[in-house]
Coordinates of C-alpha atoms in Angstrom, one line a residue:
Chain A
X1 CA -30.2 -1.0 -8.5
X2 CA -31.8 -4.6 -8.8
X3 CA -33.4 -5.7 -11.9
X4 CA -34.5 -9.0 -13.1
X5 CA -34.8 -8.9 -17.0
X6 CA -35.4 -11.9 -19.8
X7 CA -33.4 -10.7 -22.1
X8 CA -29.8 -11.0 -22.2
X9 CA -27.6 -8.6 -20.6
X10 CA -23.7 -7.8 -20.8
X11 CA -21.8 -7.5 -18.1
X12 CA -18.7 -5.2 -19.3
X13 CA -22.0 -2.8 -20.5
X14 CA -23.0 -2.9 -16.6
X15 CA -19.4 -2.7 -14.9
X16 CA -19.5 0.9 -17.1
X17 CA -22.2 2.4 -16.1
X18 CA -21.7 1.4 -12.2
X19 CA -18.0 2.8 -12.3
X20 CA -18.6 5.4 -14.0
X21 CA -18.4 9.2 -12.7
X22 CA -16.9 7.8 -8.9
X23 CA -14.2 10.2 -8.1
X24 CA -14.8 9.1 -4.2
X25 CA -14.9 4.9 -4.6
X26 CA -11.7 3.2 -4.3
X27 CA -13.0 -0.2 -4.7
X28 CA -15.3 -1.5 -7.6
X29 CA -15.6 -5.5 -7.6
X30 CA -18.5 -7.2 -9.4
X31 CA -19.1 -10.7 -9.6
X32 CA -20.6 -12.5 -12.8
X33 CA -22.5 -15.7 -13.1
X34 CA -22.3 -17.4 -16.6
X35 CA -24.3 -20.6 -17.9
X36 CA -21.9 -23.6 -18.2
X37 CA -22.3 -25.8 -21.6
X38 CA -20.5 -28.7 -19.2
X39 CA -19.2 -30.3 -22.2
X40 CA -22.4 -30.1 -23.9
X41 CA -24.8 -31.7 -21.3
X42 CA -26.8 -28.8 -21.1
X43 CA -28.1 -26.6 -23.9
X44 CA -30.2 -23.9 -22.0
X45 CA -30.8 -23.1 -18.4
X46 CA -34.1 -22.3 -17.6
X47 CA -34.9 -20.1 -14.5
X48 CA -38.2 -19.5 -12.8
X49 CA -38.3 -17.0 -10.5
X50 CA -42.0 -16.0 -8.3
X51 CA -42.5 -12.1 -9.6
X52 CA -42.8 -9.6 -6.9
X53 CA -41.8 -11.8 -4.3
X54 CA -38.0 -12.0 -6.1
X55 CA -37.6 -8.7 -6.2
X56 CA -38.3 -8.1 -2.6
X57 CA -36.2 -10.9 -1.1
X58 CA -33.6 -9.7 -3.1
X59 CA -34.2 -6.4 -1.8
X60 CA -33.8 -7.9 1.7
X61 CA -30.6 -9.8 1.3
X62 CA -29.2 -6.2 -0.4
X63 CA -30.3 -4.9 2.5
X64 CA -28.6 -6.9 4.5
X65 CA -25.2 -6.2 2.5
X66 CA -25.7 -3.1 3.2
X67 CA -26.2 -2.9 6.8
X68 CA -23.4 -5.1 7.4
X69 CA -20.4 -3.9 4.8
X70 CA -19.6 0.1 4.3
X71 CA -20.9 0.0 0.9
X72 CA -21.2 3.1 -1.2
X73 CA -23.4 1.3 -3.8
X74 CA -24.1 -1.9 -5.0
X75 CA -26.4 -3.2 -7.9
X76 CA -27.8 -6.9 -8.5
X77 CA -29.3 -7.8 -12.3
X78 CA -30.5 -11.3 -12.5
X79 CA -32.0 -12.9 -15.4
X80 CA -35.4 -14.9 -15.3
X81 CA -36.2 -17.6 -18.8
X82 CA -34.0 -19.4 -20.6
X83 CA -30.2 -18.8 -20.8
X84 CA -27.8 -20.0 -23.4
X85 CA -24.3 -21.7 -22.4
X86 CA -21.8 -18.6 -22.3
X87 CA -24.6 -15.7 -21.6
X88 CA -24.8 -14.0 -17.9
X89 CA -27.2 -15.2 -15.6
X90 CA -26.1 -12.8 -12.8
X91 CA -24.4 -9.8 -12.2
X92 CA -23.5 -8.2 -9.1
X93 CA -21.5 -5.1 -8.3
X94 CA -20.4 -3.5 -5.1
X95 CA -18.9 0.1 -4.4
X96 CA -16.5 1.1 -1.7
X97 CA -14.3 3.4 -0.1
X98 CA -11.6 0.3 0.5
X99 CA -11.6 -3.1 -1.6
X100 CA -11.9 -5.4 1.6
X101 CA -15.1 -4.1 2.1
X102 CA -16.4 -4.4 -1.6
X103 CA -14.9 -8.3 -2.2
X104 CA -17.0 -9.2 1.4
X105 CA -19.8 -7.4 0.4
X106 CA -20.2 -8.9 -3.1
X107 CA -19.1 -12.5 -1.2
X108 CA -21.9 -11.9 1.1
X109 CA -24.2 -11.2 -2.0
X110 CA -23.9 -14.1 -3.9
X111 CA -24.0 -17.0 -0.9
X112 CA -27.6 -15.5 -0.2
X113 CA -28.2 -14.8 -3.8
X114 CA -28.0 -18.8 -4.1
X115 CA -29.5 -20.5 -1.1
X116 CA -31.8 -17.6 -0.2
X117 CA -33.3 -15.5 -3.6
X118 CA -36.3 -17.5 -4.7
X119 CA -35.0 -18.9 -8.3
X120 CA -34.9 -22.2 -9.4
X121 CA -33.5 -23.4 -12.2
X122 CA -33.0 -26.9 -14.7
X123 CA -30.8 -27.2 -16.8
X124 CA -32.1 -28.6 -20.3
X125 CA -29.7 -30.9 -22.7
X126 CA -30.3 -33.7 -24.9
X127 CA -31.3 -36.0 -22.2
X128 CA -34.0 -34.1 -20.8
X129 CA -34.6 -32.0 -18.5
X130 CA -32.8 -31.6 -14.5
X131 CA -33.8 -29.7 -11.5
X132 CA -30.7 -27.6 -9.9
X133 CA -31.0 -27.8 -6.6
X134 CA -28.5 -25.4 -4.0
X135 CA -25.2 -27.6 -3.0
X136 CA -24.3 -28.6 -0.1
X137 CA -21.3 -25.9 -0.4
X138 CA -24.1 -23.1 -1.2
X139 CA -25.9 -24.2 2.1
X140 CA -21.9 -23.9 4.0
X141 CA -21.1 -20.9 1.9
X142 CA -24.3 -18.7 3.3
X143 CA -23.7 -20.0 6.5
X144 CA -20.2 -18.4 6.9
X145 CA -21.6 -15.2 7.2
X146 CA -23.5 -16.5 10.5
X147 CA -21.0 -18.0 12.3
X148 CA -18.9 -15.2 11.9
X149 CA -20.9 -13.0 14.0
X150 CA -21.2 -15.8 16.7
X151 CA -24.4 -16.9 16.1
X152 CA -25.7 -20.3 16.0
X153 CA -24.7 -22.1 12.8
Chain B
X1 CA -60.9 -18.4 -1.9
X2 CA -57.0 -19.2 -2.2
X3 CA -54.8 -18.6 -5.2
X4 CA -52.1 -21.6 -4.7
X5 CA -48.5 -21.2 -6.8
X6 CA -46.2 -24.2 -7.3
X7 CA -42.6 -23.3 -8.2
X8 CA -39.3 -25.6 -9.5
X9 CA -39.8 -29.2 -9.6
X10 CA -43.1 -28.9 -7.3
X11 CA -45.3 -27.6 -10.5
X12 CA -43.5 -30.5 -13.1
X13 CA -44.6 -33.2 -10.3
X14 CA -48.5 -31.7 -9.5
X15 CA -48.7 -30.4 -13.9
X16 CA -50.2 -27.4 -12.9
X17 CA -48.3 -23.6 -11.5
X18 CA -51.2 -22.0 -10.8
X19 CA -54.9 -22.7 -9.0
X20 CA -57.3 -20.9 -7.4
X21 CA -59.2 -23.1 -4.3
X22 CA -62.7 -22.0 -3.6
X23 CA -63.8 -22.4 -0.4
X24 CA -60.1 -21.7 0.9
X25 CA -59.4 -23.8 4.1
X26 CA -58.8 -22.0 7.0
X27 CA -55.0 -22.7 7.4
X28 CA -52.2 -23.8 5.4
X29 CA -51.8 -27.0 6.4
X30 CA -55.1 -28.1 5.6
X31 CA -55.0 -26.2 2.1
X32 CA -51.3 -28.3 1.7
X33 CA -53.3 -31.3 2.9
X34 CA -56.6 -30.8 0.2
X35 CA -53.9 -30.4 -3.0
X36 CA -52.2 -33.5 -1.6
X37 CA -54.8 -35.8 -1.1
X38 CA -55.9 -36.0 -4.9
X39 CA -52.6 -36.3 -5.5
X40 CA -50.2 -38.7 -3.7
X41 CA -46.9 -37.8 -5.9
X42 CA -47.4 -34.0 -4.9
X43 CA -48.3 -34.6 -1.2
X44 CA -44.7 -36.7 -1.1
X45 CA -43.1 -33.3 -2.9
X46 CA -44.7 -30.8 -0.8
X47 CA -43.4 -32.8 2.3
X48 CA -39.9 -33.2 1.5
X49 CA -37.1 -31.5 3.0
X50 CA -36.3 -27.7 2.1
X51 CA -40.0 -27.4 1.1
X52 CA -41.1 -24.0 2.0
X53 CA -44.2 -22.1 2.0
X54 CA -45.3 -18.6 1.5
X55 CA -48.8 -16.9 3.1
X56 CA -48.8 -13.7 1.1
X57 CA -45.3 -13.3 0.1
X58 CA -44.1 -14.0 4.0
X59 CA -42.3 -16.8 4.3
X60 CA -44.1 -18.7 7.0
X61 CA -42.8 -21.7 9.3
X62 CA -45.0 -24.4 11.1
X63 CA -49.2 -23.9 10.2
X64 CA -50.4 -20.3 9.6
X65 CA -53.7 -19.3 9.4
X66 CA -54.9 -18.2 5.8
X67 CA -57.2 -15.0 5.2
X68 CA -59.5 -14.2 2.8
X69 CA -58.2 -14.2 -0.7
X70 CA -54.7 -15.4 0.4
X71 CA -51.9 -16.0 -1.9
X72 CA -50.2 -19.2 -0.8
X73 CA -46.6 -20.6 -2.8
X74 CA -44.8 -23.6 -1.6
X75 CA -41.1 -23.3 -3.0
X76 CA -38.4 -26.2 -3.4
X77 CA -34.9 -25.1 -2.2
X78 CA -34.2 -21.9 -4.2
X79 CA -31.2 -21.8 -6.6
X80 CA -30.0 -18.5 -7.3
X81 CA -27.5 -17.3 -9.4
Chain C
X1 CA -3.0 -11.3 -19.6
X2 CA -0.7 -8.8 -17.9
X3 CA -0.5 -5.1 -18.7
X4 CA 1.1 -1.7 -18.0
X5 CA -0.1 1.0 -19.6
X6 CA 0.2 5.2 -19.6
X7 CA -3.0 5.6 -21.0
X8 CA -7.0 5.3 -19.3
X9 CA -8.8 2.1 -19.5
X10 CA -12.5 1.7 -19.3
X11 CA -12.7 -1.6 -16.7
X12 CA -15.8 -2.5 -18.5
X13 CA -14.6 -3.0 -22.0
X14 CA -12.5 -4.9 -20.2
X15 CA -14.6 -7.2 -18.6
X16 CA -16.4 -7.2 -21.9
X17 CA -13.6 -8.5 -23.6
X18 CA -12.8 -11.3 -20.4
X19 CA -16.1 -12.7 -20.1
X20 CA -16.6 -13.2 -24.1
X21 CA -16.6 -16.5 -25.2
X22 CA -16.8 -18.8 -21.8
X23 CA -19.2 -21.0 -22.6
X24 CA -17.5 -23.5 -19.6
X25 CA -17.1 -20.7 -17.1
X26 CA -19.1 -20.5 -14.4
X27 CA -18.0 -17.3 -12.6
X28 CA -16.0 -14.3 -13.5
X29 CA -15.1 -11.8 -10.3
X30 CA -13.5 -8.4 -11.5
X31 CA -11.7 -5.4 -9.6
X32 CA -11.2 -2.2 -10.4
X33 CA -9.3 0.0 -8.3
X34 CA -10.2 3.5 -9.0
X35 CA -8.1 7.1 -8.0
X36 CA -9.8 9.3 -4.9
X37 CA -10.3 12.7 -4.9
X38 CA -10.4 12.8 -1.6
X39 CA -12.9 16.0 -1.5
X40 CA -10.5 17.8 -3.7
X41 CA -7.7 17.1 -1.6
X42 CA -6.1 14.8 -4.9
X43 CA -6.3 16.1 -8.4
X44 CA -3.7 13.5 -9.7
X45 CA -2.3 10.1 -8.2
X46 CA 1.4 9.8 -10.0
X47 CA 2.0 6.0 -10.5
X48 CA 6.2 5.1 -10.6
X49 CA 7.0 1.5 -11.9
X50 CA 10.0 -0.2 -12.8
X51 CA 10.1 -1.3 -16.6
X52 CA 10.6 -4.6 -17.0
X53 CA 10.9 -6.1 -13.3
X54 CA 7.5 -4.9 -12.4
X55 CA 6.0 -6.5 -15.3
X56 CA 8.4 -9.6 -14.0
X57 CA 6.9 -9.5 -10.6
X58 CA 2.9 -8.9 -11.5
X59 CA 4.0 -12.2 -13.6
X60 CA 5.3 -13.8 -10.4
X61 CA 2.5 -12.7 -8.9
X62 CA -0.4 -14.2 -11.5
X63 CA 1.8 -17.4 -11.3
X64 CA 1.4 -18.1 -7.7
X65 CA -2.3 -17.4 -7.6
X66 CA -2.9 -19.8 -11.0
X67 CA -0.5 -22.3 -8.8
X68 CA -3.0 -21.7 -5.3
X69 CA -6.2 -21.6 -7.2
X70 CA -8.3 -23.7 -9.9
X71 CA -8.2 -20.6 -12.3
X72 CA -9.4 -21.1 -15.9
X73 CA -7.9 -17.1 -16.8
X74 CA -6.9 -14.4 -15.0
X75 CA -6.5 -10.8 -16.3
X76 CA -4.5 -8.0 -14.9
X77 CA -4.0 -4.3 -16.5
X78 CA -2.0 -1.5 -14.4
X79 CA -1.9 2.0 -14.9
X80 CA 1.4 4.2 -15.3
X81 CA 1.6 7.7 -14.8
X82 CA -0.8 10.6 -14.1
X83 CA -4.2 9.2 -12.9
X84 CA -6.7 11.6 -12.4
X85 CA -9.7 10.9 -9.7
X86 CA -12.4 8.5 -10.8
X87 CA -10.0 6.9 -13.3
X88 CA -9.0 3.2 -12.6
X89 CA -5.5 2.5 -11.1
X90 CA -6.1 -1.2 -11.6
X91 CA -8.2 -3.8 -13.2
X92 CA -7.8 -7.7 -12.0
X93 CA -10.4 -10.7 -13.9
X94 CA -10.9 -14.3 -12.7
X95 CA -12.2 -17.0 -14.5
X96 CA -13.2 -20.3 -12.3
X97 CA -15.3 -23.1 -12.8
X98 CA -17.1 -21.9 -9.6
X99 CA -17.4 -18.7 -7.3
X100 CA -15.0 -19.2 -4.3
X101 CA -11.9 -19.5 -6.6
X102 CA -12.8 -16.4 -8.7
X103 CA -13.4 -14.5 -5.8
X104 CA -10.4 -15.4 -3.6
X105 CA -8.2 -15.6 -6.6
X106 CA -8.8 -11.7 -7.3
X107 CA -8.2 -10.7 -3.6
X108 CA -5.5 -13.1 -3.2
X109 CA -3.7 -11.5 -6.2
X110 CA -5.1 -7.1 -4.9
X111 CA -3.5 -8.3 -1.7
X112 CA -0.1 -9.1 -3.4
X113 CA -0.7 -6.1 -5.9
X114 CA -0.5 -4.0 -3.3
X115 CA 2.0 -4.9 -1.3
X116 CA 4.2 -6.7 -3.5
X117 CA 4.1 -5.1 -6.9
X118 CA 6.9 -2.9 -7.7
X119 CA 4.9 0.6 -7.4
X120 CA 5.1 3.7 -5.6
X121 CA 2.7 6.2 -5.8
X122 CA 2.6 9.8 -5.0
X123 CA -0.6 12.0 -4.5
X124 CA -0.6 15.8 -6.4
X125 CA -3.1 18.0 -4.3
X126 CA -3.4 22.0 -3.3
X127 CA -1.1 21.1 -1.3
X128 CA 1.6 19.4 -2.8
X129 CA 3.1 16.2 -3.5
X130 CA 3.0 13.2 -0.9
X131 CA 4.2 9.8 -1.2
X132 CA 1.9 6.7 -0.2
X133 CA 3.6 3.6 1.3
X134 CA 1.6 0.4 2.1
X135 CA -1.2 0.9 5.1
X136 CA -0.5 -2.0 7.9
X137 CA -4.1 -3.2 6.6
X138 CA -2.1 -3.6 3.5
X139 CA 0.8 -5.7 4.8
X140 CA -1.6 -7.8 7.1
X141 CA -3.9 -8.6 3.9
X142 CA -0.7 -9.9 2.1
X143 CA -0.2 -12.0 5.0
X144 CA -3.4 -13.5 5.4
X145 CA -2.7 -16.0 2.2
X146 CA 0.6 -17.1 4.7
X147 CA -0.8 -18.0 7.6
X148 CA -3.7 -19.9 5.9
X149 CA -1.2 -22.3 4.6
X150 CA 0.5 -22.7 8.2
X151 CA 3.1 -20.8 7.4
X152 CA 4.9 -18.0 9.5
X153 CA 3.1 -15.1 9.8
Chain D
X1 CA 30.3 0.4 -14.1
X2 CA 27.5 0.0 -12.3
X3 CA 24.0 1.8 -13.4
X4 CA 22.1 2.6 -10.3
X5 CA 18.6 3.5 -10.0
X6 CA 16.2 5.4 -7.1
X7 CA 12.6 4.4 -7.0
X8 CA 9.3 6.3 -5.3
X9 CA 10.5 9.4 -2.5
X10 CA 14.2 7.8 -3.0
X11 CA 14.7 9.8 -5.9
X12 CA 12.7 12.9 -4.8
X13 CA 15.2 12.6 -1.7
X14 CA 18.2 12.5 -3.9
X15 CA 17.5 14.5 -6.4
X16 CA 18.3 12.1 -9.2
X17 CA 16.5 8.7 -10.6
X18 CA 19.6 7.0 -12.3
X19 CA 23.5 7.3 -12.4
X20 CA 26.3 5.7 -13.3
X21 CA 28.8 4.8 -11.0
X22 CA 32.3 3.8 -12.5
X23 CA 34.6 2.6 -11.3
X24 CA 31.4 0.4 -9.5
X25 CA 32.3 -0.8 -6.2
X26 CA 32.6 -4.8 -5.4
X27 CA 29.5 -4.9 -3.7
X28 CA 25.9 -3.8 -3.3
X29 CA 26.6 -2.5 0.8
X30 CA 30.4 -0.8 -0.3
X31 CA 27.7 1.1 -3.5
X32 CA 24.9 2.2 -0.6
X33 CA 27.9 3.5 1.4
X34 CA 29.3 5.2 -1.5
X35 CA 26.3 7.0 -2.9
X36 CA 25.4 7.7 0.8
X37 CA 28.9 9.2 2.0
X38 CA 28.0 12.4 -0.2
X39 CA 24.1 12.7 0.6
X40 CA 23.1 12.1 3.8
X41 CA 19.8 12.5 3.6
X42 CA 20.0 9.9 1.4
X43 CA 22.0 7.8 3.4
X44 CA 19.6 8.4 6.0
X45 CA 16.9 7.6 3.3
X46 CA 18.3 4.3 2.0
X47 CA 18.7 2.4 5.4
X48 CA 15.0 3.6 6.4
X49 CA 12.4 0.6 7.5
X50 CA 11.7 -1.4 4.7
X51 CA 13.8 -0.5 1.6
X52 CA 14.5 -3.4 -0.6
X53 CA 17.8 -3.5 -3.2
X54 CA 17.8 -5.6 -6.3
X55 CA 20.5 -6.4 -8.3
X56 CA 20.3 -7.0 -12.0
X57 CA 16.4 -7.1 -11.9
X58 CA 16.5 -9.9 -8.7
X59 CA 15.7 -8.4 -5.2
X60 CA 18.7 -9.1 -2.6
X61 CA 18.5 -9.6 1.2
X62 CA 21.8 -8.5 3.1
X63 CA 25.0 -7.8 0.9
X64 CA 25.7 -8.7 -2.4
X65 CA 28.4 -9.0 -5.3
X66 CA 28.4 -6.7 -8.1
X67 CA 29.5 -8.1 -11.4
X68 CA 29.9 -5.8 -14.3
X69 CA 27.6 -3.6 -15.9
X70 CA 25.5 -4.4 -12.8
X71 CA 21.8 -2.6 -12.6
X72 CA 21.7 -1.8 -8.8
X73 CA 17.8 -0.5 -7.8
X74 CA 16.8 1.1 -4.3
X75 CA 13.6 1.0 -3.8
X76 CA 11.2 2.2 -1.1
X77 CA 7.9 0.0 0.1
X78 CA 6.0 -1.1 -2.9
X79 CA 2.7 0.3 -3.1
X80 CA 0.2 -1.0 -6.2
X81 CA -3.6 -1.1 -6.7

């Protein structure tokens, strides 16, 4: 399941419903993304995303997850507006026979979720407004997955 | 006709999202080249590094050649999560 | 937060409960370990600990990944007992300013769970009882954490 | 006295969990041999591949001292999660 959604979501209501009724996973492990206050610098994130486009690059990089890990099931909500310090701005869940398999896979998720899902985001405190841009580790991060398999980094 | 999207910092430099380019050039470099030249700031933004564009929801490298009634984005490095 | 307990836990009222609150917490990486029917072949998993020194050890345990990783929290509830299939076995939370110490913090502390953690576990079936010691994917996990530091394998 | 306990298939093989042993012997290898000489399929059980031993709640490699009122565990290989 992949969603985007405005409105807030809680994660413990989403780690239910994606656990529930699996007499035949072994491994549940779901990653959260929260919106930091840093001290108060930053009063609401704001993140744009390009409807219908989104969705479907998102779809890919699940895709990929999938084709790559033996996943049972995996679902990716990600919110779009403006997020308050302490709400969820992602959540991403992964299903799986053995637990290696689920932590890579939700791993793998995340590092393409942020250098490769088209979102971008400013943070907004009370001097102004700032573009995020992807680190320098984001860029790395994604780019373990490559080098792993031997290809060009 | 072209419907041109600007997304992240791209829109807040050019102060507009959203625009619809009638005649549409015939590729994408020349439509990246129209918005730019009334507008020096953008043309900078729209050339810097990590700048991508998007013919149709495909992410295209290098020129491409633009249809009728294309939709056309060009994207800052995208920030996930 | 370290637990043993006899009776089910839902891992997302968990989670609820963990991520609550974090207004400086950029990433939260849950597992849940759930019980395997196995296609009927398990109807209960029968979880043995040791009062007191397994508690003692999971602490041991939490300590040495808070002393490896920069965690903010850490959360780890264990069940006792008869487990039925689909219920959870375990339930680990991280809390990290950023994603890679959440996420190798909970596999770090899964891999020591498992091998380290004063358990043993038998499986009820059709068939009978049947004890389940550590697979070698198990021990080699565990010993990943070692020989990342230089250490002997 | 000593209070020993069998952990996981240990106790399945013994047939018991916990006993007392008093007089307790000086040591935790003279306490193995003790319980052993009368069960050898737990003899044969306690010096399988990877069966730890702690006493008083502290896991012990090799032999070890008893002191009084020691709590002597056997325990098979640990298996959370």
């Amino acid at each position: 399941m992949i969603r985007l959604q405005q409105d807030p979501f809680e994660p413990g209501a989403l780690l239910t419903g994606f656990s529930a009724g699996r007499s035949e996973t072994g491994a549940v492990v779901s990653f959260t993304g929260l919106a930091r206050a840093s001290g108060g610098g930053v009063e609401r994130l704001v993140l744009e995303a390009y409807p219908g486009f989104t969705e479907a690059q998102i779809g890919r990089i699940a895709e990929a997850a999938r084709a790559r890990f033996s996943l049972q099931d995996l679902m990716i909500v990600h919110r779009v507006g403006e997020i308050a310090p302490g709400e969820a701005i992602v959540f991403v869940a992964t299903a799986a026979v053995h637990r290696r398999e689920a932590f890579e896979a939700a791993d793998h998720l995340m590092d393409y979720l942020k250098s490769q899902a088209p979102f971008w985001k400013k943070e907004r405190g009370p001097d102004g407004e700032r573009w995020i841009e992807p680190t320098a580790r984001d860029i790395s991060d994604a780019a373990r997955w490559e080098q792993e398999r031997g290809e060009a980094p | 006709m072209a419907r041109v999207l600007l997304f992240g910092r791209l829109s807040d430099v050019a102060g507009w999202r959203e625009r619809i380019i009638d005649p549409a050039p015939a590729s994408l470099f020349a439509l990246r080249d129209l918005i730019g030249a009334e507008d020096p700031a953008l043309a900078e933004a729209l050339g810097a590094k990590g700048v991508q564009a998007a013919v149709d929801r495909v992410i295209v490298r290098g020129d491409a050649p633009l249809g009728a009634g294309a939709e056309v984005a060009f994207m800052p490095p995208m920030s996930g999560g």
